[in-house]
Amino acid sequence: MNIELDDFIKENRKEFDTERPSGGLWDKIEQELDKQQQKKPKKRRLYWGMSVAASLLILMGLVFLNRGTARRSKPNLAEINPVAAQKQMRFASMIAEKRDSLANYASDNPELYEKFNNDLQVLNQNYEKLRKELPGSPNQQLIVKAMVRNLEIQMHLLSQQLSIISSVTEYNKENQI
């Protein structure tokens, strides 16, 4: 059937081509295409602008949410218990000094230093657990006191360790002579 139709079209081609579109038809088509092309970018710009605005709103919400969480996760010890906060600061600085002193002896007695350091790490881990529990605790006063007590124990332990390591160092020097 397609062959018959093709043959018919070929034989009668001249009769089909009698009418031609007007010259202004292509101009009208071009104008319509231009109008359609001008409308599309506006929709895209609007959609893109709304997407950017929504993204900014979500980002701002996350930033404010994160700030609020950070404030709640790190309560001010001075507000909970000012005396304990002062003790905590004092103990923390003394502990840092004593740790530095202990580190100076590390080269003379590395095994002993490692044992001492492991004991301190256990106490420090307990302190960090208490610090993490503080924001959600119903009795923050008790947690703060436990934190200060932990630092006090760390300080006493460091003092004992320094005394022991000093004695061991002196003993080693005496026996070398």
CSV table of N, CA and C in Angstrom, one decimal:
chain,number,residue,atom,x,y,z
A,1,MET,N,0.8,-1.2,0.0
A,1,MET,CA,0.0,0.0,0.0
A,1,MET,C,0.9,1.3,0.0
A,2,ASN,N,1.9,1.2,0.7
A,2,ASN,CA,2.8,2.4,0.8
A,2,ASN,C,3.4,2.7,-0.6
A,3,ILE,N,3.6,1.7,-1.4
A,3,ILE,CA,4.2,1.8,-2.7
A,3,ILE,C,3.2,2.5,-3.6
A,4,GLU,N,1.9,2.2,-3.5
A,4,GLU,CA,0.9,2.8,-4.3
A,4,GLU,C,0.7,4.3,-3.9
A,5,LEU,N,0.8,4.6,-2.6
A,5,LEU,CA,0.7,5.9,-2.1
A,5,LEU,C,1.8,6.8,-2.6
A,6,ASP,N,3.0,6.2,-2.5
A,6,ASP,CA,4.2,6.9,-3.0
A,6,ASP,C,4.1,7.2,-4.5
A,7,ASP,N,3.7,6.3,-5.2
A,7,ASP,CA,3.5,6.5,-6.7
A,7,ASP,C,2.4,7.5,-6.9
A,8,PHE,N,1.3,7.5,-6.2
A,8,PHE,CA,0.3,8.5,-6.4
A,8,PHE,C,0.8,9.9,-6.1
A,9,ILE,N,1.6,10.0,-5.0
A,9,ILE,CA,2.1,11.4,-4.7
A,9,ILE,C,3.1,11.9,-5.7
A,10,LYS,N,3.9,11.0,-6.2
A,10,LYS,CA,4.9,11.4,-7.3
A,10,LYS,C,4.2,11.8,-8.5
A,11,GLU,N,3.1,11.1,-8.9
A,11,GLU,CA,2.4,11.5,-10.2
A,11,GLU,C,1.6,12.8,-10.0
A,12,ASN,N,1.1,13.1,-8.8
A,12,ASN,CA,0.3,14.2,-8.7
A,12,ASN,C,1.0,15.3,-7.8
A,13,ARG,N,2.2,15.4,-7.8
A,13,ARG,CA,3.0,16.3,-7.0
A,13,ARG,C,2.7,17.8,-7.4
A,14,LYS,N,2.6,18.0,-8.6
A,14,LYS,CA,2.3,19.4,-9.1
A,14,LYS,C,1.0,19.9,-8.6
A,15,GLU,N,0.0,19.1,-8.5
A,15,GLU,CA,-1.3,19.5,-8.0
A,15,GLU,C,-1.3,19.8,-6.5
A,16,PHE,N,-0.5,19.1,-5.8
A,16,PHE,CA,-0.4,19.3,-4.3
A,16,PHE,C,0.3,20.6,-4.0
A,17,ASP,N,1.2,21.1,-4.8
A,17,ASP,CA,2.0,22.3,-4.6
A,17,ASP,C,1.4,23.5,-5.2
A,18,THR,N,0.2,23.6,-5.3
A,18,THR,CA,-0.5,24.8,-5.9
A,18,THR,C,-0.5,25.9,-5.0
A,19,GLU,N,-0.7,25.7,-3.7
A,19,GLU,CA,-0.9,26.8,-2.8
A,19,GLU,C,0.4,27.0,-1.9
A,20,ARG,N,0.7,28.2,-1.7
A,20,ARG,CA,1.9,28.5,-1.0
A,20,ARG,C,1.5,29.3,0.3
A,21,PRO,N,2.2,29.2,1.4
A,21,PRO,CA,1.9,30.0,2.6
A,21,PRO,C,2.2,31.4,2.3
A,22,SER,N,1.5,32.3,3.0
A,22,SER,CA,1.8,33.7,2.8
A,22,SER,C,3.2,34.1,3.4
A,23,GLY,N,3.8,35.1,2.9
A,23,GLY,CA,5.1,35.6,3.3
A,23,GLY,C,5.2,36.0,4.8
A,24,GLY,N,4.1,36.5,5.3
A,24,GLY,CA,4.0,36.9,6.7
A,24,GLY,C,3.9,35.8,7.7
A,25,LEU,N,3.6,34.6,7.2
A,25,LEU,CA,3.4,33.4,8.1
A,25,LEU,C,4.6,33.1,8.9
A,26,TRP,N,5.8,33.1,8.2
A,26,TRP,CA,7.0,32.8,8.9
A,26,TRP,C,7.4,33.9,9.9
A,27,ASP,N,7.0,35.2,9.6
A,27,ASP,CA,7.2,36.2,10.6
A,27,ASP,C,6.4,36.0,11.8
A,28,LYS,N,5.1,35.6,11.6
A,28,LYS,CA,4.2,35.4,12.8
A,28,LYS,C,4.7,34.2,13.6
A,29,ILE,N,5.2,33.2,12.9
A,29,ILE,CA,5.8,32.0,13.7
A,29,ILE,C,7.0,32.4,14.5
A,30,GLU,N,7.9,33.2,13.9
A,30,GLU,CA,9.0,33.7,14.6
A,30,GLU,C,8.6,34.6,15.8
A,31,GLN,N,7.6,35.4,15.7
A,31,GLN,CA,7.2,36.3,16.8
A,31,GLN,C,6.6,35.4,17.9
A,32,GLU,N,5.9,34.4,17.6
A,32,GLU,CA,5.3,33.5,18.6
A,32,GLU,C,6.4,32.7,19.3
A,33,LEU,N,7.4,32.3,18.6
A,33,LEU,CA,8.6,31.6,19.2
A,33,LEU,C,9.3,32.5,20.1
A,34,ASP,N,9.5,33.8,19.7
A,34,ASP,CA,10.2,34.8,20.6
A,34,ASP,C,9.4,35.0,21.9
A,35,LYS,N,8.1,35.1,21.8
A,35,LYS,CA,7.2,35.3,23.0
A,35,LYS,C,7.4,34.1,23.9
A,36,GLN,N,7.4,32.9,23.4
A,36,GLN,CA,7.5,31.7,24.2
A,36,GLN,C,8.9,31.7,24.9
A,37,GLN,N,9.9,32.0,24.1
A,37,GLN,CA,11.2,32.0,24.7
A,37,GLN,C,11.4,33.1,25.8
A,38,GLN,N,10.7,34.2,25.6
A,38,GLN,CA,10.8,35.3,26.7
A,38,GLN,C,10.1,34.9,27.9
A,39,LYS,N,9.0,34.1,27.8
A,39,LYS,CA,8.2,33.7,29.0
A,39,LYS,C,9.0,32.6,29.8
A,40,LYS,N,9.6,31.7,29.1
A,40,LYS,CA,10.3,30.6,29.8
A,40,LYS,C,11.4,31.1,30.8
A,41,PRO,N,12.3,32.0,30.4
A,41,PRO,CA,13.3,32.5,31.3
A,41,PRO,C,12.8,33.1,32.6
A,42,LYS,N,11.6,33.8,32.5
A,42,LYS,CA,11.0,34.4,33.7
A,42,LYS,C,10.6,33.3,34.7
A,43,LYS,N,10.0,32.3,34.2
A,43,LYS,CA,9.6,31.2,35.1
A,43,LYS,C,10.9,30.5,35.7
A,44,ARG,N,11.9,30.4,34.9
A,44,ARG,CA,13.1,29.8,35.4
A,44,ARG,C,13.8,30.7,36.4
A,45,ARG,N,13.8,31.9,36.2
A,45,ARG,CA,14.4,32.9,37.1
A,45,ARG,C,13.6,32.9,38.4
A,46,LEU,N,12.3,32.9,38.3
A,46,LEU,CA,11.4,32.8,39.5
A,46,LEU,C,11.7,31.6,40.3
A,47,TYR,N,11.7,30.4,39.6
A,47,TYR,CA,11.9,29.2,40.3
A,47,TYR,C,13.3,29.1,40.9
A,48,TRP,N,14.3,29.6,40.2
A,48,TRP,CA,15.7,29.6,40.7
A,48,TRP,C,15.8,30.6,41.9
A,49,GLY,N,15.2,31.7,41.9
A,49,GLY,CA,15.2,32.6,43.0
A,49,GLY,C,14.5,32.1,44.2
A,50,MET,N,13.4,31.4,44.0
A,50,MET,CA,12.7,30.8,45.1
A,50,MET,C,13.5,29.6,45.7
A,51,SER,N,14.2,28.9,44.9
A,51,SER,CA,15.1,27.8,45.4
A,51,SER,C,16.2,28.4,46.3
A,52,VAL,N,16.8,29.5,45.8
A,52,VAL,CA,17.9,30.1,46.6
A,52,VAL,C,17.4,30.6,47.9
A,53,ALA,N,16.2,31.3,47.9
A,53,ALA,CA,15.6,31.8,49.1
A,53,ALA,C,15.3,30.7,50.1
A,54,ALA,N,14.7,29.6,49.6
A,54,ALA,CA,14.4,28.4,50.5
A,54,ALA,C,15.7,27.8,51.1
A,55,SER,N,16.7,27.7,50.2
A,55,SER,CA,18.0,27.2,50.7
A,55,SER,C,18.6,28.1,51.8
A,56,LEU,N,18.5,29.4,51.6
A,56,LEU,CA,19.1,30.3,52.6
A,56,LEU,C,18.3,30.2,53.9
A,57,LEU,N,16.9,30.1,53.8
A,57,LEU,CA,16.1,29.9,55.0
A,57,LEU,C,16.5,28.7,55.8
A,58,ILE,N,16.7,27.6,55.1
A,58,ILE,CA,17.0,26.3,55.7
A,58,ILE,C,18.4,26.4,56.4
A,59,LEU,N,19.3,27.0,55.7
A,59,LEU,CA,20.7,27.2,56.2
A,59,LEU,C,20.7,28.1,57.5
A,60,MET,N,19.9,29.2,57.4
A,60,MET,CA,19.8,30.0,58.6
A,60,MET,C,19.2,29.3,59.8
A,61,GLY,N,18.2,28.5,59.5
A,61,GLY,CA,17.5,27.7,60.6
A,61,GLY,C,18.5,26.8,61.2
A,62,LEU,N,19.3,26.1,60.4
A,62,LEU,CA,20.3,25.1,60.9
A,62,LEU,C,21.4,25.9,61.7
A,63,VAL,N,21.8,27.0,61.3
A,63,VAL,CA,22.8,27.8,62.0
A,63,VAL,C,22.2,28.2,63.4
A,64,PHE,N,21.0,28.7,63.4
A,64,PHE,CA,20.4,29.1,64.7
A,64,PHE,C,20.2,27.9,65.6
A,65,LEU,N,19.7,26.8,65.0
A,65,LEU,CA,19.5,25.6,65.8
A,65,LEU,C,20.8,25.1,66.4
A,66,ASN,N,21.9,25.1,65.6
A,66,ASN,CA,23.2,24.7,66.1
A,66,ASN,C,23.7,25.6,67.2
A,67,ARG,N,23.5,26.9,67.0
A,67,ARG,CA,23.9,27.8,68.1
A,67,ARG,C,23.2,27.5,69.4
A,68,GLY,N,21.9,27.3,69.3
A,68,GLY,CA,21.1,27.0,70.5
A,68,GLY,C,21.6,25.7,71.2
A,69,THR,N,21.9,24.7,70.4
A,69,THR,CA,22.3,23.4,70.9
A,69,THR,C,23.7,23.6,71.6
A,70,ALA,N,24.6,24.4,70.9
A,70,ALA,CA,25.9,24.6,71.5
A,70,ALA,C,25.8,25.3,72.8
A,71,ARG,N,24.9,26.3,72.9
A,71,ARG,CA,24.7,27.0,74.2
A,71,ARG,C,24.2,26.1,75.3
A,72,ARG,N,23.3,25.2,74.9
A,72,ARG,CA,22.8,24.3,75.9
A,72,ARG,C,23.7,23.2,76.3
A,73,SER,N,24.6,22.8,75.3
A,73,SER,CA,25.6,21.7,75.6
A,73,SER,C,26.7,22.2,76.5
A,74,LYS,N,27.0,23.5,76.6
A,74,LYS,CA,28.1,24.0,77.4
A,74,LYS,C,27.6,25.0,78.4
A,75,PRO,N,27.0,24.6,79.4
A,75,PRO,CA,26.5,25.5,80.4
A,75,PRO,C,27.7,26.2,81.1
A,76,ASN,N,27.4,27.4,81.5
A,76,ASN,CA,28.4,28.2,82.2
A,76,ASN,C,28.5,27.7,83.7
A,77,LEU,N,29.7,27.2,84.0
A,77,LEU,CA,29.9,26.7,85.4
A,77,LEU,C,29.8,27.8,86.4
A,78,ALA,N,30.2,29.0,86.0
A,78,ALA,CA,30.1,30.1,87.0
A,78,ALA,C,28.6,30.4,87.3
A,79,GLU,N,27.7,30.2,86.4
A,79,GLU,CA,26.3,30.4,86.7
A,79,GLU,C,25.7,29.3,87.6
A,80,ILE,N,26.2,28.1,87.5
A,80,ILE,CA,25.7,27.0,88.3
A,80,ILE,C,26.3,27.1,89.7
A,81,ASN,N,27.6,27.2,89.8
A,81,ASN,CA,28.3,27.3,91.1
A,81,ASN,C,29.6,28.1,90.9
A,82,PRO,N,29.5,29.4,91.3
A,82,PRO,CA,30.7,30.2,91.1
A,82,PRO,C,32.0,29.8,91.8
A,83,VAL,N,31.8,29.3,93.1
A,83,VAL,CA,33.0,28.8,93.8
A,83,VAL,C,33.6,27.6,93.2
A,84,ALA,N,32.7,26.7,92.7
A,84,ALA,CA,33.3,25.5,92.1
A,84,ALA,C,33.9,25.8,90.7
A,85,ALA,N,33.4,26.8,90.0
A,85,ALA,CA,34.0,27.3,88.8
A,85,ALA,C,35.4,27.8,89.0
A,86,GLN,N,35.6,28.6,90.1
A,86,GLN,CA,36.9,29.1,90.4
A,86,GLN,C,37.9,28.0,90.8
A,87,LYS,N,37.4,27.0,91.6
A,87,LYS,CA,38.3,25.9,91.9
A,87,LYS,C,38.6,25.1,90.7
A,88,GLN,N,37.7,24.9,89.8
A,88,GLN,CA,37.9,24.2,88.5
A,88,GLN,C,39.0,24.9,87.7
A,89,MET,N,39.0,26.2,87.6
A,89,MET,CA,40.0,26.9,86.8
A,89,MET,C,41.3,26.8,87.5
A,90,ARG,N,41.4,26.9,88.8
A,90,ARG,CA,42.6,26.8,89.6
A,90,ARG,C,43.2,25.4,89.4
A,91,PHE,N,42.4,24.4,89.6
A,91,PHE,CA,42.9,23.0,89.5
A,91,PHE,C,43.3,22.7,88.1
A,92,ALA,N,42.6,23.2,87.1
A,92,ALA,CA,43.0,22.9,85.7
A,92,ALA,C,44.3,23.5,85.4
A,93,SER,N,44.6,24.7,85.8
A,93,SER,CA,45.9,25.3,85.6
A,93,SER,C,47.1,24.6,86.3
A,94,MET,N,46.8,24.1,87.6
A,94,MET,CA,47.8,23.4,88.3
A,94,MET,C,48.0,22.0,87.7
A,95,ILE,N,47.0,21.4,87.2
A,95,ILE,CA,47.1,20.1,86.6
A,95,ILE,C,48.0,20.2,85.3
A,96,ALA,N,47.7,21.3,84.5
A,96,ALA,CA,48.5,21.5,83.3
A,96,ALA,C,50.0,21.7,83.7
A,97,GLU,N,50.3,22.4,84.7
A,97,GLU,CA,51.7,22.6,85.1
A,97,GLU,C,52.3,21.3,85.6
A,98,LYS,N,51.6,20.5,86.4
A,98,LYS,CA,52.1,19.3,86.9
A,98,LYS,C,52.3,18.2,85.7
A,99,ARG,N,51.4,18.3,84.8
A,99,ARG,CA,51.6,17.4,83.6
A,99,ARG,C,52.8,17.7,82.8
A,100,ASP,N,53.1,19.0,82.7
A,100,ASP,CA,54.3,19.4,82.0
A,100,ASP,C,55.5,18.9,82.7
A,101,SER,N,55.5,19.1,84.1
A,101,SER,CA,56.6,18.6,84.9
A,101,SER,C,56.8,17.1,84.7
A,102,LEU,N,55.7,16.4,84.8
A,102,LEU,CA,55.8,15.0,84.6
A,102,LEU,C,56.3,14.6,83.3
A,103,ALA,N,55.9,15.3,82.2
A,103,ALA,CA,56.4,15.0,80.9
A,103,ALA,C,57.9,15.2,80.8
A,104,ASN,N,58.5,16.1,81.6
A,104,ASN,CA,59.9,16.3,81.6
A,104,ASN,C,60.7,15.1,82.0
A,105,TYR,N,60.1,14.3,82.9
A,105,TYR,CA,60.7,13.1,83.4
A,105,TYR,C,60.5,11.9,82.4
A,106,ALA,N,59.7,12.0,81.4
A,106,ALA,CA,59.3,10.9,80.5
A,106,ALA,C,60.5,10.3,79.9
A,107,SER,N,61.5,11.0,79.5
A,107,SER,CA,62.6,10.5,78.8
A,107,SER,C,63.5,9.6,79.8
A,108,ASP,N,63.5,10.0,81.1
A,108,ASP,CA,64.3,9.2,82.1
A,108,ASP,C,63.6,7.9,82.4
A,109,ASN,N,62.3,7.9,82.5
A,109,ASN,CA,61.5,6.7,82.9
A,109,ASN,C,60.3,6.6,82.0
A,110,PRO,N,60.5,6.1,80.8
A,110,PRO,CA,59.3,6.1,79.9
A,110,PRO,C,58.2,5.1,80.3
A,111,GLU,N,58.6,3.9,80.9
A,111,GLU,CA,57.6,3.0,81.3
A,111,GLU,C,56.8,3.5,82.5
A,112,LEU,N,57.4,4.1,83.4
A,112,LEU,CA,56.7,4.7,84.6
A,112,LEU,C,55.8,5.8,84.1
A,113,TYR,N,56.4,6.6,83.2
A,113,TYR,CA,55.6,7.8,82.7
A,113,TYR,C,54.3,7.3,82.0
A,114,GLU,N,54.4,6.2,81.2
A,114,GLU,CA,53.3,5.6,80.5
A,114,GLU,C,52.2,5.1,81.5
A,115,LYS,N,52.7,4.5,82.5
A,115,LYS,CA,51.7,4.0,83.5
A,115,LYS,C,51.0,5.1,84.2
A,116,PHE,N,51.8,6.2,84.6
A,116,PHE,CA,51.2,7.3,85.2
A,116,PHE,C,50.2,8.0,84.3
A,117,ASN,N,50.6,8.1,83.0
A,117,ASN,CA,49.7,8.8,82.0
A,117,ASN,C,48.4,8.0,81.8
A,118,ASN,N,48.5,6.7,81.8
A,118,ASN,CA,47.3,5.9,81.7
A,118,ASN,C,46.3,6.1,82.9
A,119,ASP,N,46.8,6.2,84.1
A,119,ASP,CA,46.0,6.5,85.2
A,119,ASP,C,45.3,7.9,85.1
A,120,LEU,N,46.1,8.9,84.6
A,120,LEU,CA,45.5,10.2,84.4
A,120,LEU,C,44.4,10.2,83.3
A,121,GLN,N,44.7,9.4,82.2
A,121,GLN,CA,43.7,9.4,81.1
A,121,GLN,C,42.3,8.8,81.6
A,122,VAL,N,42.4,7.8,82.5
A,122,VAL,CA,41.1,7.3,83.1
A,122,VAL,C,40.4,8.4,83.8
A,123,LEU,N,41.1,9.1,84.6
A,123,LEU,CA,40.4,10.2,85.4
A,123,LEU,C,39.9,11.3,84.4
A,124,ASN,N,40.7,11.6,83.4
A,124,ASN,CA,40.3,12.6,82.5
A,124,ASN,C,39.0,12.2,81.7
A,125,GLN,N,39.0,10.9,81.3
A,125,GLN,CA,37.8,10.4,80.6
A,125,GLN,C,36.5,10.5,81.5
A,126,ASN,N,36.7,10.2,82.8
A,126,ASN,CA,35.6,10.3,83.7
A,126,ASN,C,35.2,11.8,83.8
A,127,TYR,N,36.1,12.7,83.8
A,127,TYR,CA,35.8,14.1,83.9
A,127,TYR,C,35.0,14.5,82.6
A,128,GLU,N,35.4,14.0,81.5
A,128,GLU,CA,34.7,14.4,80.2
A,128,GLU,C,33.3,13.8,80.2
A,129,LYS,N,33.1,12.6,80.8
A,129,LYS,CA,31.8,12.0,80.9
A,129,LYS,C,30.9,12.9,81.7
A,130,LEU,N,31.4,13.4,82.9
A,130,LEU,CA,30.7,14.3,83.7
A,130,LEU,C,30.3,15.6,83.0
A,131,ARG,N,31.3,16.1,82.3
A,131,ARG,CA,31.1,17.4,81.5
A,131,ARG,C,29.9,17.2,80.5
A,132,LYS,N,29.9,16.0,79.9
A,132,LYS,CA,28.8,15.8,78.9
A,132,LYS,C,27.5,15.6,79.5
A,133,GLU,N,27.5,15.0,80.7
A,133,GLU,CA,26.2,14.8,81.5
A,133,GLU,C,25.6,16.1,82.0
A,134,LEU,N,26.5,17.1,82.2
A,134,LEU,CA,26.1,18.3,82.9
A,134,LEU,C,24.8,19.0,82.3
A,135,PRO,N,24.8,19.2,81.0
A,135,PRO,CA,23.7,20.0,80.4
A,135,PRO,C,22.3,19.3,80.6
A,136,GLY,N,22.2,18.0,80.6
A,136,GLY,CA,21.0,17.3,80.8
A,136,GLY,C,20.6,16.9,82.2
A,137,SER,N,21.5,17.2,83.1
A,137,SER,CA,21.3,16.7,84.5
A,137,SER,C,20.3,17.5,85.2
A,138,PRO,N,19.4,16.9,86.0
A,138,PRO,CA,18.5,17.7,86.8
A,138,PRO,C,19.2,18.3,88.0
A,139,ASN,N,20.3,17.7,88.4
A,139,ASN,CA,21.1,18.3,89.6
A,139,ASN,C,22.5,18.7,89.1
A,140,GLN,N,22.5,19.8,88.5
A,140,GLN,CA,23.8,20.3,87.9
A,140,GLN,C,24.8,20.6,89.0
A,141,GLN,N,24.3,21.0,90.2
A,141,GLN,CA,25.2,21.3,91.3
A,141,GLN,C,26.1,20.1,91.7
A,142,LEU,N,25.4,19.0,91.7
A,142,LEU,CA,26.1,17.7,92.1
A,142,LEU,C,27.1,17.3,91.0
A,143,ILE,N,26.8,17.5,89.8
A,143,ILE,CA,27.7,17.1,88.7
A,143,ILE,C,28.9,18.1,88.7
A,144,VAL,N,28.7,19.4,89.0
A,144,VAL,CA,29.8,20.3,89.0
A,144,VAL,C,30.7,20.0,90.2
A,145,LYS,N,30.2,19.6,91.3
A,145,LYS,CA,31.0,19.2,92.5
A,145,LYS,C,31.8,17.9,92.1
A,146,ALA,N,31.2,17.0,91.4
A,146,ALA,CA,31.9,15.8,91.0
A,146,ALA,C,33.0,16.1,90.1
A,147,MET,N,32.8,17.1,89.2
A,147,MET,CA,33.8,17.5,88.2
A,147,MET,C,35.0,18.1,89.0
A,148,VAL,N,34.7,19.0,89.9
A,148,VAL,CA,35.8,19.6,90.7
A,148,VAL,C,36.5,18.6,91.5
A,149,ARG,N,35.8,17.6,92.1
A,149,ARG,CA,36.4,16.6,92.9
A,149,ARG,C,37.4,15.7,92.0
A,150,ASN,N,36.9,15.5,90.8
A,150,ASN,CA,37.8,14.7,89.8
A,150,ASN,C,39.1,15.5,89.6
A,151,LEU,N,39.0,16.8,89.3
A,151,LEU,CA,40.2,17.6,89.1
A,151,LEU,C,41.1,17.6,90.3
A,152,GLU,N,40.5,17.6,91.5
A,152,GLU,CA,41.3,17.6,92.7
A,152,GLU,C,42.0,16.3,92.8
A,153,ILE,N,41.3,15.2,92.5
A,153,ILE,CA,42.0,13.9,92.5
A,153,ILE,C,43.1,13.8,91.5
A,154,GLN,N,42.9,14.4,90.3
A,154,GLN,CA,43.9,14.4,89.3
A,154,GLN,C,45.1,15.1,89.8
A,155,MET,N,44.9,16.3,90.5
A,155,MET,CA,46.0,17.1,91.0
A,155,MET,C,46.8,16.3,92.0
A,156,HIS,N,46.1,15.7,93.0
A,156,HIS,CA,46.8,14.9,94.0
A,156,HIS,C,47.5,13.7,93.4
A,157,LEU,N,46.9,13.1,92.4
A,157,LEU,CA,47.6,11.9,91.8
A,157,LEU,C,48.9,12.4,91.1
A,158,LEU,N,48.8,13.5,90.4
A,158,LEU,CA,50.0,14.1,89.7
A,158,LEU,C,51.1,14.4,90.7
A,159,SER,N,50.7,15.0,91.9
A,159,SER,CA,51.7,15.3,92.9
A,159,SER,C,52.3,14.1,93.4
A,160,GLN,N,51.6,13.0,93.6
A,160,GLN,CA,52.2,11.7,94.1
A,160,GLN,C,53.1,11.2,93.0
A,161,GLN,N,52.6,11.2,91.7
A,161,GLN,CA,53.4,10.7,90.6
A,161,GLN,C,54.7,11.5,90.5
A,162,LEU,N,54.7,12.8,90.6
A,162,LEU,CA,55.9,13.6,90.6
A,162,LEU,C,56.8,13.2,91.7
A,163,SER,N,56.3,13.0,92.9
A,163,SER,CA,57.1,12.6,94.0
A,163,SER,C,57.8,11.3,93.8
A,164,ILE,N,57.0,10.3,93.3
A,164,ILE,CA,57.5,9.0,93.0
A,164,ILE,C,58.6,9.0,91.9
A,165,ILE,N,58.3,9.7,90.9
A,165,ILE,CA,59.3,9.8,89.8
A,165,ILE,C,60.6,10.6,90.2
A,166,SER,N,60.4,11.5,91.0
A,166,SER,CA,61.6,12.3,91.6
A,166,SER,C,62.4,11.3,92.4
A,167,SER,N,61.8,10.6,93.3
A,167,SER,CA,62.5,9.6,94.1
A,167,SER,C,63.2,8.5,93.3
A,168,VAL,N,62.6,8.1,92.2
A,168,VAL,CA,63.2,7.1,91.4
A,168,VAL,C,64.4,7.7,90.6
A,169,THR,N,64.2,8.9,90.2
A,169,THR,CA,65.3,9.5,89.5
A,169,THR,C,66.5,9.7,90.4
A,170,GLU,N,66.3,10.2,91.7
A,170,GLU,CA,67.4,10.3,92.6
A,170,GLU,C,68.0,9.0,93.0
A,171,TYR,N,67.2,8.0,93.1
A,171,TYR,CA,67.7,6.6,93.4
A,171,TYR,C,68.6,6.2,92.3
A,172,ASN,N,68.2,6.4,91.0
A,172,ASN,CA,69.0,6.0,89.9
A,172,ASN,C,70.3,6.8,89.8
A,173,LYS,N,70.3,8.0,90.2
A,173,LYS,CA,71.5,8.8,90.2
A,173,LYS,C,72.5,8.4,91.2
A,174,GLU,N,72.0,8.0,92.4
A,174,GLU,CA,72.8,7.5,93.5
A,174,GLU,C,73.5,6.2,93.2
A,175,ASN,N,72.7,5.4,92.5
A,175,ASN,CA,73.3,4.0,92.1
A,175,ASN,C,74.2,4.1,90.9
A,176,GLN,N,74.2,5.1,90.2
A,176,GLN,CA,75.1,5.2,89.1
A,176,GLN,C,76.5,5.6,89.5
A,177,ILE,N,76.6,6.2,90.6
A,177,ILE,CA,77.9,6.7,91.1
A,177,ILE,C,78.7,5.6,91.7
